[in-house]
PDB file of C-alpha atoms and ligand atoms in Angstrom:
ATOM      1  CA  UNK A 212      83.286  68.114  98.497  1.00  0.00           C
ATOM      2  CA  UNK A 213      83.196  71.012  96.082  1.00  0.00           C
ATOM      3  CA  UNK A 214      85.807  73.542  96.435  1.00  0.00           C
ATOM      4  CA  UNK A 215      85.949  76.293  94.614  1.00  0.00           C
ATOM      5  CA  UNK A 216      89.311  77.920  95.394  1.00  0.00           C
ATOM      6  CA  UNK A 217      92.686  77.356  98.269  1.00  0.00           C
ATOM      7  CA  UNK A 218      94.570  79.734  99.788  1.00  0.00           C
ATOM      8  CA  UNK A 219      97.768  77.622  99.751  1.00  0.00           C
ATOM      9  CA  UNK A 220      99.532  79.969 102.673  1.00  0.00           C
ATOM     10  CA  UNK A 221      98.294  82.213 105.196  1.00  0.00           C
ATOM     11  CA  UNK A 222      99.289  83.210 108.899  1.00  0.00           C
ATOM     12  CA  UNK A 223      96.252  85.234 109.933  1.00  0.00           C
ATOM     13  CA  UNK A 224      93.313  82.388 109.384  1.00  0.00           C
ATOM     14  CA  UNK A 225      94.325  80.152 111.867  1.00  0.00           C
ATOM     15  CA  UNK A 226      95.824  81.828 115.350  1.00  0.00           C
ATOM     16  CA  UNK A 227      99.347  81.900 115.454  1.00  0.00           C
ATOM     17  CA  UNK A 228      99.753  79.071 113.221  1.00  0.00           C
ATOM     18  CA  UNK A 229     101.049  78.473 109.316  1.00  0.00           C
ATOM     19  CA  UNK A 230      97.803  77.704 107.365  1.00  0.00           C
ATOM     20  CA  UNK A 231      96.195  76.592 103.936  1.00  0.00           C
ATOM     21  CA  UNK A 232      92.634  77.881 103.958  1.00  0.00           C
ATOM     22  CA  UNK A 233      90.306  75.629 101.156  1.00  0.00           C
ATOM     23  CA  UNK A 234      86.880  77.319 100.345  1.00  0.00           C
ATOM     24  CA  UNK A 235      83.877  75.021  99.602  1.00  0.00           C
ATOM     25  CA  UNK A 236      81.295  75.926  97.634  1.00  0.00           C
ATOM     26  CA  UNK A 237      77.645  76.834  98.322  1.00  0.00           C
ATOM     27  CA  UNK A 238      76.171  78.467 101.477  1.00  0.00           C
ATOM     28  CA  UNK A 239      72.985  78.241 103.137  1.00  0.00           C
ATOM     29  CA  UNK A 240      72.512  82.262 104.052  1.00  0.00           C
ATOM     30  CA  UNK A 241      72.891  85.251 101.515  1.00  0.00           C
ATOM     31  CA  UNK A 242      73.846  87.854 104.099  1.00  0.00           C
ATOM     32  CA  UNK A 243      73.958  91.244 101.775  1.00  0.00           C
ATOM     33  CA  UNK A 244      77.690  92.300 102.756  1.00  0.00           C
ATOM     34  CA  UNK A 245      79.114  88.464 102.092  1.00  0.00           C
ATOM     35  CA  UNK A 246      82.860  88.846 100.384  1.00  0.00           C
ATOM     36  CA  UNK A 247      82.436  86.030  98.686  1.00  0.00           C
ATOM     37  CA  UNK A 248      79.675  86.062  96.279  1.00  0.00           C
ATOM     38  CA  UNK A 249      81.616  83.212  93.799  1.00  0.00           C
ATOM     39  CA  UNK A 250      81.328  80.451  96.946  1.00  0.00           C
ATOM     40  CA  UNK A 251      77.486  81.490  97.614  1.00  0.00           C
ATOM     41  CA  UNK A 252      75.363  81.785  94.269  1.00  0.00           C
ATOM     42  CA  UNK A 253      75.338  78.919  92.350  1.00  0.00           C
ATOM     43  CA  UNK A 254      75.491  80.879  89.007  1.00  0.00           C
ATOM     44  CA  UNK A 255      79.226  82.282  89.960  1.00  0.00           C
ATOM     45  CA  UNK A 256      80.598  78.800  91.056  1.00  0.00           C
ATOM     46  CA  UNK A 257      83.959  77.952  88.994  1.00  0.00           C
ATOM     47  CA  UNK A 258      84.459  74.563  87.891  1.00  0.00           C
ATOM     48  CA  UNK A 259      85.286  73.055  91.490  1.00  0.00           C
ATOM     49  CA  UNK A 260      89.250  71.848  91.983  1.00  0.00           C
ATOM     50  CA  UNK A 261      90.190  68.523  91.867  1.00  0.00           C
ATOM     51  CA  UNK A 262      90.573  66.614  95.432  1.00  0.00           C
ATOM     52  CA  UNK A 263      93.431  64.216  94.110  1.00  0.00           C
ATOM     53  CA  UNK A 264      95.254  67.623  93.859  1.00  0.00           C
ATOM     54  CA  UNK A 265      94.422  69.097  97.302  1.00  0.00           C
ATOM     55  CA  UNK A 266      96.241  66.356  98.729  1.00  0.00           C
ATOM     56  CA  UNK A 267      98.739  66.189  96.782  1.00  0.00           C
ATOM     57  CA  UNK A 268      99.761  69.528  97.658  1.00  0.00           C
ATOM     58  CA  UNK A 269      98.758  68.669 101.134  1.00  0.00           C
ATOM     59  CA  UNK A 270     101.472  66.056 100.951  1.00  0.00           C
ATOM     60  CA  UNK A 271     103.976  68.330  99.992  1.00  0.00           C
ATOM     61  CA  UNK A 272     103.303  70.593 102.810  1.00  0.00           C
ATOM     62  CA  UNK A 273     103.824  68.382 105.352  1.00  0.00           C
ATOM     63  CA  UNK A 274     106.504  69.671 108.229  1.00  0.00           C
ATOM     64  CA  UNK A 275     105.559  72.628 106.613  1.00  0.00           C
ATOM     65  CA  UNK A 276     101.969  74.269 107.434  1.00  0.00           C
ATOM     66  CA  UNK A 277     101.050  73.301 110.946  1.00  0.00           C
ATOM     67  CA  UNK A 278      96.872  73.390 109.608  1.00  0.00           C
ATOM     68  CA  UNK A 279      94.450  73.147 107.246  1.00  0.00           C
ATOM     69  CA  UNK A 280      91.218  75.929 107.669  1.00  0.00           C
ATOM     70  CA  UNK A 281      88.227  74.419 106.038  1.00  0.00           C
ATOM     71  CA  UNK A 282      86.347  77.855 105.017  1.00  0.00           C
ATOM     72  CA  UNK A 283      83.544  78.661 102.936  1.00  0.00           C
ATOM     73  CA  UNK A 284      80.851  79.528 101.858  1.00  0.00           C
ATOM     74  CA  UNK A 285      79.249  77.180 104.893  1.00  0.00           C
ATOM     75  CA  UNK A 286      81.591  73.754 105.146  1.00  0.00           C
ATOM     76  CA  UNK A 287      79.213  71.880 106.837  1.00  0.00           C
ATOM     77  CA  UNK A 288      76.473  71.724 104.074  1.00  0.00           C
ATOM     78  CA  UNK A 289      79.403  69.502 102.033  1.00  0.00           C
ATOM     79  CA  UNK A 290      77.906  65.871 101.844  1.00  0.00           C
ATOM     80  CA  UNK A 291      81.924  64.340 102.419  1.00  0.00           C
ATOM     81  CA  UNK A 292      83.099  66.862 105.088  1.00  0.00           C
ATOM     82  CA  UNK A 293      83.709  63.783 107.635  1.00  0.00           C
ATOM     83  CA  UNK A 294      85.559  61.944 105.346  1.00  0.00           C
ATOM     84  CA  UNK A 295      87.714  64.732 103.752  1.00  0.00           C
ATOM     85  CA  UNK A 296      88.694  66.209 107.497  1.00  0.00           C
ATOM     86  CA  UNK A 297      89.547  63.172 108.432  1.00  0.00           C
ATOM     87  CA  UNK A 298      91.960  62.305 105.559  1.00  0.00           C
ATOM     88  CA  UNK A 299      92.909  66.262 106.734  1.00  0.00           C
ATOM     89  CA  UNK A 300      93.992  64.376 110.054  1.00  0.00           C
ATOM     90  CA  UNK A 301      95.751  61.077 108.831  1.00  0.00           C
ATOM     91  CA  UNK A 302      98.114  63.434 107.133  1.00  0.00           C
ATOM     92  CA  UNK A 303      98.906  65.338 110.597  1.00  0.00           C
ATOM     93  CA  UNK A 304      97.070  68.577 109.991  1.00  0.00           C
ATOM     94  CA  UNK A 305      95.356  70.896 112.726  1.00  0.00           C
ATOM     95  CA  UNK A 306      92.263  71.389 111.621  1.00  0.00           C
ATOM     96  CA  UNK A 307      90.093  74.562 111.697  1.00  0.00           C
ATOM     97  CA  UNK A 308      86.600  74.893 110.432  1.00  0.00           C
ATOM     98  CA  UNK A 309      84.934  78.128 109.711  1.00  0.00           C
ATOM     99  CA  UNK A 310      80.991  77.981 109.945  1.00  0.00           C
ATOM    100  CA  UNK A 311      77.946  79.935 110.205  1.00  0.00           C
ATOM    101  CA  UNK A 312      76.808  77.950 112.792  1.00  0.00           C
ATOM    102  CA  UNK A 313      73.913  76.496 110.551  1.00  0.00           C
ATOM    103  CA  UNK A 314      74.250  72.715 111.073  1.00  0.00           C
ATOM    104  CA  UNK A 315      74.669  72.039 114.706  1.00  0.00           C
ATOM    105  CA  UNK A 316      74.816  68.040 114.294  1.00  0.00           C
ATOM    106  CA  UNK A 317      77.676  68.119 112.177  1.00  0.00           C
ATOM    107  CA  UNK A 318      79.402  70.410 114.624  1.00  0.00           C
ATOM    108  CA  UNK A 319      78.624  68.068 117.463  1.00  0.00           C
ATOM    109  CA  UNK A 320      79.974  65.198 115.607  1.00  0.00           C
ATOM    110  CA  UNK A 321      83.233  66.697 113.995  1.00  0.00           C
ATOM    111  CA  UNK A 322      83.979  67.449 117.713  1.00  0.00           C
ATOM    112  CA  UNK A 323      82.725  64.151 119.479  1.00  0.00           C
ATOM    113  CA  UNK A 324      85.401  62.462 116.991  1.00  0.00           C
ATOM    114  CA  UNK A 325      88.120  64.526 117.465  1.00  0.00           C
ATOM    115  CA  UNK A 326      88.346  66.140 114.238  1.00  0.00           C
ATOM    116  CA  UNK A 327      88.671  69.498 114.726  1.00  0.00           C
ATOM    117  CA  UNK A 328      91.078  71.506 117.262  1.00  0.00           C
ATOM    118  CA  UNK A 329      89.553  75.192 116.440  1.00  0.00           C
ATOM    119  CA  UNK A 330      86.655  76.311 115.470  1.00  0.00           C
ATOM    120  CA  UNK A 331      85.021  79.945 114.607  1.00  0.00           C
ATOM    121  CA  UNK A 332      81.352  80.772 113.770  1.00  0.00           C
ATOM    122  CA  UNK A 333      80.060  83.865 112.961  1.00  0.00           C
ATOM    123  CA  UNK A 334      77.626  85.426 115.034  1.00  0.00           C
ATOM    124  CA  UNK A 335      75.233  87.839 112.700  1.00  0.00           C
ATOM    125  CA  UNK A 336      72.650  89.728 114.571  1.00  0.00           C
ATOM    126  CA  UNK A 337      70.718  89.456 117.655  1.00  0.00           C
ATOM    127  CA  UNK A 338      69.022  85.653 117.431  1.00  0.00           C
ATOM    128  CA  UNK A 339      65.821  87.350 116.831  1.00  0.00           C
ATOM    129  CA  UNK A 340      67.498  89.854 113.875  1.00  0.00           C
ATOM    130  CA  UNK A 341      68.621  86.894 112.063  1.00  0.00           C
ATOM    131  CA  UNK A 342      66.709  86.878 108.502  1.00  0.00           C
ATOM    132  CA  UNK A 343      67.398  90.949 108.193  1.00  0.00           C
ATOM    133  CA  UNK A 344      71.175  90.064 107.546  1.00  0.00           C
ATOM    134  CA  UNK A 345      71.648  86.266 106.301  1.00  0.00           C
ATOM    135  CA  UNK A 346      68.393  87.163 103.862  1.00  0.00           C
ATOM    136  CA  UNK A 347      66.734  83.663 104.912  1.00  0.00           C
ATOM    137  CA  UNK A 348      63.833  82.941 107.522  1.00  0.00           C
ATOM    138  CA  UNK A 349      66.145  80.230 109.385  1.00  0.00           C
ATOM    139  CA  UNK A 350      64.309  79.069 113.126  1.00  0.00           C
ATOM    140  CA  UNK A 351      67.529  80.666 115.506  1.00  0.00           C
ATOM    141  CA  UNK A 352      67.377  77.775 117.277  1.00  0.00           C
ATOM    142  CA  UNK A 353      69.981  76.021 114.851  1.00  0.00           C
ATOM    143  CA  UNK A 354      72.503  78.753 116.015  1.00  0.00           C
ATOM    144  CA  UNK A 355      71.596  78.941 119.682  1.00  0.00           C
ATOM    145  CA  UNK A 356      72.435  74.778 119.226  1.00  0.00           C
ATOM    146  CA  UNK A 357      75.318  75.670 117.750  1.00  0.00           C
ATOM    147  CA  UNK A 358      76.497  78.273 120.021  1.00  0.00           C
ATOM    148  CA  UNK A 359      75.970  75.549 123.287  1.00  0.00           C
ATOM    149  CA  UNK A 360      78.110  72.461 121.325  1.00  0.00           C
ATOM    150  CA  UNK A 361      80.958  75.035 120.991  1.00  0.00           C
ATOM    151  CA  UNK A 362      80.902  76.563 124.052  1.00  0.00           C
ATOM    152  CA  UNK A 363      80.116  73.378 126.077  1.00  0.00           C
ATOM    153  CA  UNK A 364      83.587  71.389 123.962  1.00  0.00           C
ATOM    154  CA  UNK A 365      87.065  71.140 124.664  1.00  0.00           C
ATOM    155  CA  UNK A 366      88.412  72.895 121.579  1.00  0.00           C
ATOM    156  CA  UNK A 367      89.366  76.452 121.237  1.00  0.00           C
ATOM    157  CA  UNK A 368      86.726  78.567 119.521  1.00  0.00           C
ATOM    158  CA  UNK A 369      85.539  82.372 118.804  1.00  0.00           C
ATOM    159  CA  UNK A 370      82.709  83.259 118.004  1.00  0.00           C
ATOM    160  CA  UNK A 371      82.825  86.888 115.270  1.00  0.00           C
ATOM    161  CA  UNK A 372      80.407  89.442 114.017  1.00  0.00           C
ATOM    162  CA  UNK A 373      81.102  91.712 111.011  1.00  0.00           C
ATOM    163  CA  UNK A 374      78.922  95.006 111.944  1.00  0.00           C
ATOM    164  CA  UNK A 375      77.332  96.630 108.814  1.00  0.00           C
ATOM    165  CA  UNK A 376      76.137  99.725 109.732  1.00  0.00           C
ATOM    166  CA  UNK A 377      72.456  99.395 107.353  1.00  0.00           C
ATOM    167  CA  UNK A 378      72.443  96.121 109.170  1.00  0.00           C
ATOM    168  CA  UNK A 379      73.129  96.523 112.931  1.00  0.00           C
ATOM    169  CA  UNK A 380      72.246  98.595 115.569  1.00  0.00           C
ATOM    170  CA  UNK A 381      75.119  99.795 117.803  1.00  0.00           C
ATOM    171  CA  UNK A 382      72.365  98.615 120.444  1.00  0.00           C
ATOM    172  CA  UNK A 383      72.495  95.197 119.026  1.00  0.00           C
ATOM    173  CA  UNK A 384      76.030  94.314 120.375  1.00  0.00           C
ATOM    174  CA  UNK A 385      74.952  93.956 123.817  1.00  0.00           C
ATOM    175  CA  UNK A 386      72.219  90.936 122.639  1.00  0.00           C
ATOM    176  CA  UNK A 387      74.528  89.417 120.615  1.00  0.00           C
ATOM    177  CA  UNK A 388      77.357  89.354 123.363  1.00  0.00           C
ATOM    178  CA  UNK A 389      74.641  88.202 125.552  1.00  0.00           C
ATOM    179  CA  UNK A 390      74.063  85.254 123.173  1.00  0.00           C
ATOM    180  CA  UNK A 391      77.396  83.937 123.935  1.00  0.00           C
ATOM    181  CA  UNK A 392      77.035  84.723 127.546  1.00  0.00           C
ATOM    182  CA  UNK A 393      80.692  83.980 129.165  1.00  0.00           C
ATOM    183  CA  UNK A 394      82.958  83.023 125.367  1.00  0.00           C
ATOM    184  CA  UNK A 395      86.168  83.046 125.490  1.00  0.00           C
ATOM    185  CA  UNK A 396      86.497  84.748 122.683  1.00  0.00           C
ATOM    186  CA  UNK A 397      84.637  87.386 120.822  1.00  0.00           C
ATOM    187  CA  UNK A 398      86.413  89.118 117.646  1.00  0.00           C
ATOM    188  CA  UNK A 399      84.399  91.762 116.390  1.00  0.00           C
ATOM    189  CA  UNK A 400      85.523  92.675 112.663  1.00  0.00           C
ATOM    190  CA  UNK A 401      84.976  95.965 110.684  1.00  0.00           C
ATOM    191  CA  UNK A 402      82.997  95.730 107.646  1.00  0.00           C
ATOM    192  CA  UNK A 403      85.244  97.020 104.489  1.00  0.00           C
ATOM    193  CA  UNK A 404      83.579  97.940 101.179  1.00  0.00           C
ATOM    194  CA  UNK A 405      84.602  96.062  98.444  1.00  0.00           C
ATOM    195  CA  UNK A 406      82.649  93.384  96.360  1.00  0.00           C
ATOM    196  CA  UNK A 407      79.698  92.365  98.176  1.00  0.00           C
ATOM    197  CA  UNK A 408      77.044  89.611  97.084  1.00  0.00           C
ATOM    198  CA  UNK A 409      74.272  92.633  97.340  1.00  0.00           C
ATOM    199  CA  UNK A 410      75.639  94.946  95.619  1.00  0.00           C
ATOM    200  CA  UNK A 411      74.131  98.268  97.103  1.00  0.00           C
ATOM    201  CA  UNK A 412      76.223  96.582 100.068  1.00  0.00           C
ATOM    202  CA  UNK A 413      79.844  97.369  98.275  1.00  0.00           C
ATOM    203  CA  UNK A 414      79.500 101.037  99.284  1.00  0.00           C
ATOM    204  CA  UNK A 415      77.621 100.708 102.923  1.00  0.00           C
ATOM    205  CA  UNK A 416      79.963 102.851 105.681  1.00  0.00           C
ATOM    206  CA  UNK A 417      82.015 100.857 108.143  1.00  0.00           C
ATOM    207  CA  UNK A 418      81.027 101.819 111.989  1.00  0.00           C
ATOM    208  CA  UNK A 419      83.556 104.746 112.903  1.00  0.00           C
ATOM    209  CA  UNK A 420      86.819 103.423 115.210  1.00  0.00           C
ATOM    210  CA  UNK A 421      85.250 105.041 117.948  1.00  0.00           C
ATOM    211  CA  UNK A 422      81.958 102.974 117.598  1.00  0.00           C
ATOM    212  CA  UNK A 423      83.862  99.962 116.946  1.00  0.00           C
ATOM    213  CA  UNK A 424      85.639 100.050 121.125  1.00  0.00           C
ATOM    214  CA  UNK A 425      82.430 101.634 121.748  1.00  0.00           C
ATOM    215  CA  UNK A 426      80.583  98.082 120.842  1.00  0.00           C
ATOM    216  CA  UNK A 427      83.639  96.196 122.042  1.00  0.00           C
ATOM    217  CA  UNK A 428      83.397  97.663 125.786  1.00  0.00           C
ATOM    218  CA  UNK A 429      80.066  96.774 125.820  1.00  0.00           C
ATOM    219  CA  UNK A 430      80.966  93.081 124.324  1.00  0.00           C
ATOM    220  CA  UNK A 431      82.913  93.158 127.673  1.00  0.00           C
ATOM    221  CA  UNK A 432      80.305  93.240 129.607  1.00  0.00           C
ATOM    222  CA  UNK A 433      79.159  89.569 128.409  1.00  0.00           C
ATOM    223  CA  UNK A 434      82.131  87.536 127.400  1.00  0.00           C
ATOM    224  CA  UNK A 435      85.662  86.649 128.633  1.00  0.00           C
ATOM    225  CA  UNK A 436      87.640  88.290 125.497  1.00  0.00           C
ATOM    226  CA  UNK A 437      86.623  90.850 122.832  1.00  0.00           C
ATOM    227  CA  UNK A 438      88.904  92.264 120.085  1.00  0.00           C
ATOM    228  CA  UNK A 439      88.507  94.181 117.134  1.00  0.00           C
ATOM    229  CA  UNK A 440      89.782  92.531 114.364  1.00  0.00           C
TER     230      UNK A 440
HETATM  231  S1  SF4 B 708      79.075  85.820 104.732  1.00  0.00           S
HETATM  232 FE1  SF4 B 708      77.044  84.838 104.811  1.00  0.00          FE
HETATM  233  S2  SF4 B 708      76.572  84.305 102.680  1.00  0.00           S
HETATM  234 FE2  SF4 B 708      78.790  84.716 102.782  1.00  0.00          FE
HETATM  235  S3  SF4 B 708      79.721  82.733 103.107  1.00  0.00           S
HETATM  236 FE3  SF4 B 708      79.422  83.644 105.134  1.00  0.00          FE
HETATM  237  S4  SF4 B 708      77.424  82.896 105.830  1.00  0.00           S
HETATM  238 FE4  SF4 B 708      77.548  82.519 103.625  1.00  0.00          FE
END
């Protein structure tokens, strides 16, 4: 596992529970607005933290945080994700994982064996749209697997798009809700301009508030649950 940074309290990365959010390094997309450049090119990786001491802090938080959010970057490309969730789970964790939906067989198997309760994948364009925003000529068919394990599971899930206005349509929403035909849960989240790993991203507009419930309304017209996040 390489992981480049944790988050050793939050309340909004996990719903409605106490979290500590660990980000892995390394991602298998480059989509131009991504807030994390440092987790995605290799060249801005810091020296990656010491596992001995993620659990030793996970031991102390114990009774504590109710879960641990395994973020990224894209978790699933870590070579000792199985083994590190499920030492996550022997110490009484909830697990989350955050993915771009990339590697459908290690979503399939994290959830055959129990080892994760929620899980949230980004949704990025239409399937067809895909290489104009993650920057990589990836079949869709990964993410339409993906999409089918989660929705077909047990666990809670959402599925989330950040809408760049260079990037998406407001036309597109409708595929993309279509995608996920019947979700539970769709959050939609407003892009914000900071530091972006394209830079001529860090000053693209956000979609006005009125385009935003706009996009969600017609969200509504595919899945169970859409809000704006
Ligand atoms: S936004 Fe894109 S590039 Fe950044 S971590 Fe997520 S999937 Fe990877």
């Amino acid at each position: 596992m390489l992981i480049g940074g944790i988050q050793k309290f939050s309340l909004i990365n996990y719903p409605k529970k106490a979290a500590a959010v660990i980000f892995t390094q390394g991602c298998s997309f480059f989509c131009h607005y991504c807030h994390n450049p440092e987790l995605v090119l290799k060249d801005e990786f810091n020296t990656p933290l010491n596992i001995e001491d993620i659990f030793s802090f996970l031991l102390t938080r114990q009774g504590k945080l109710d879960a641990v959010v395994i973020s990224g970057g894209e978790p699933t490309l870590q070579k000792n994700l199985i083994d590190f969730i499920k030492r996550v789970k022997k110490l009484n964790f909830l697990v989350k994982l955050d993915t771009n939906g990339v590697n459908p067989k290690i979503i399939k198997d994290l959830i055959s064996q129990n080892l994760i309760d929620y899980i949230a994948m980004d949704l990025k364009a239409p399937l067809d749209k895909y290489p104009k925003v993650t920057n990589v000529d990836l079949s869709s068919k990964r993410i339409e697997e993906s999409i089918k394990i989660i929705m077909s599971s047990n666990i809670d899930y959402e599925f989330r798009s950040t809408l760049v206005k260079n990037l998406h349509e407001k036309e597109d929403i409708e595929e993309m809700a279509k995608s996920i035909k019947d979700a539970k849960l769709y959050i939609l989240q407003e892009f914000v301009p900071k530091v972006t790993l394209n830079p001529a991203y860090s000053k693209e507009t956000a979609f006005s508030d009125e385009d935003m419930l706009n996009m969600q309304n017609k969200a509504l017209r595919h899945v169970k649950k859409c809000f704006i996040r």
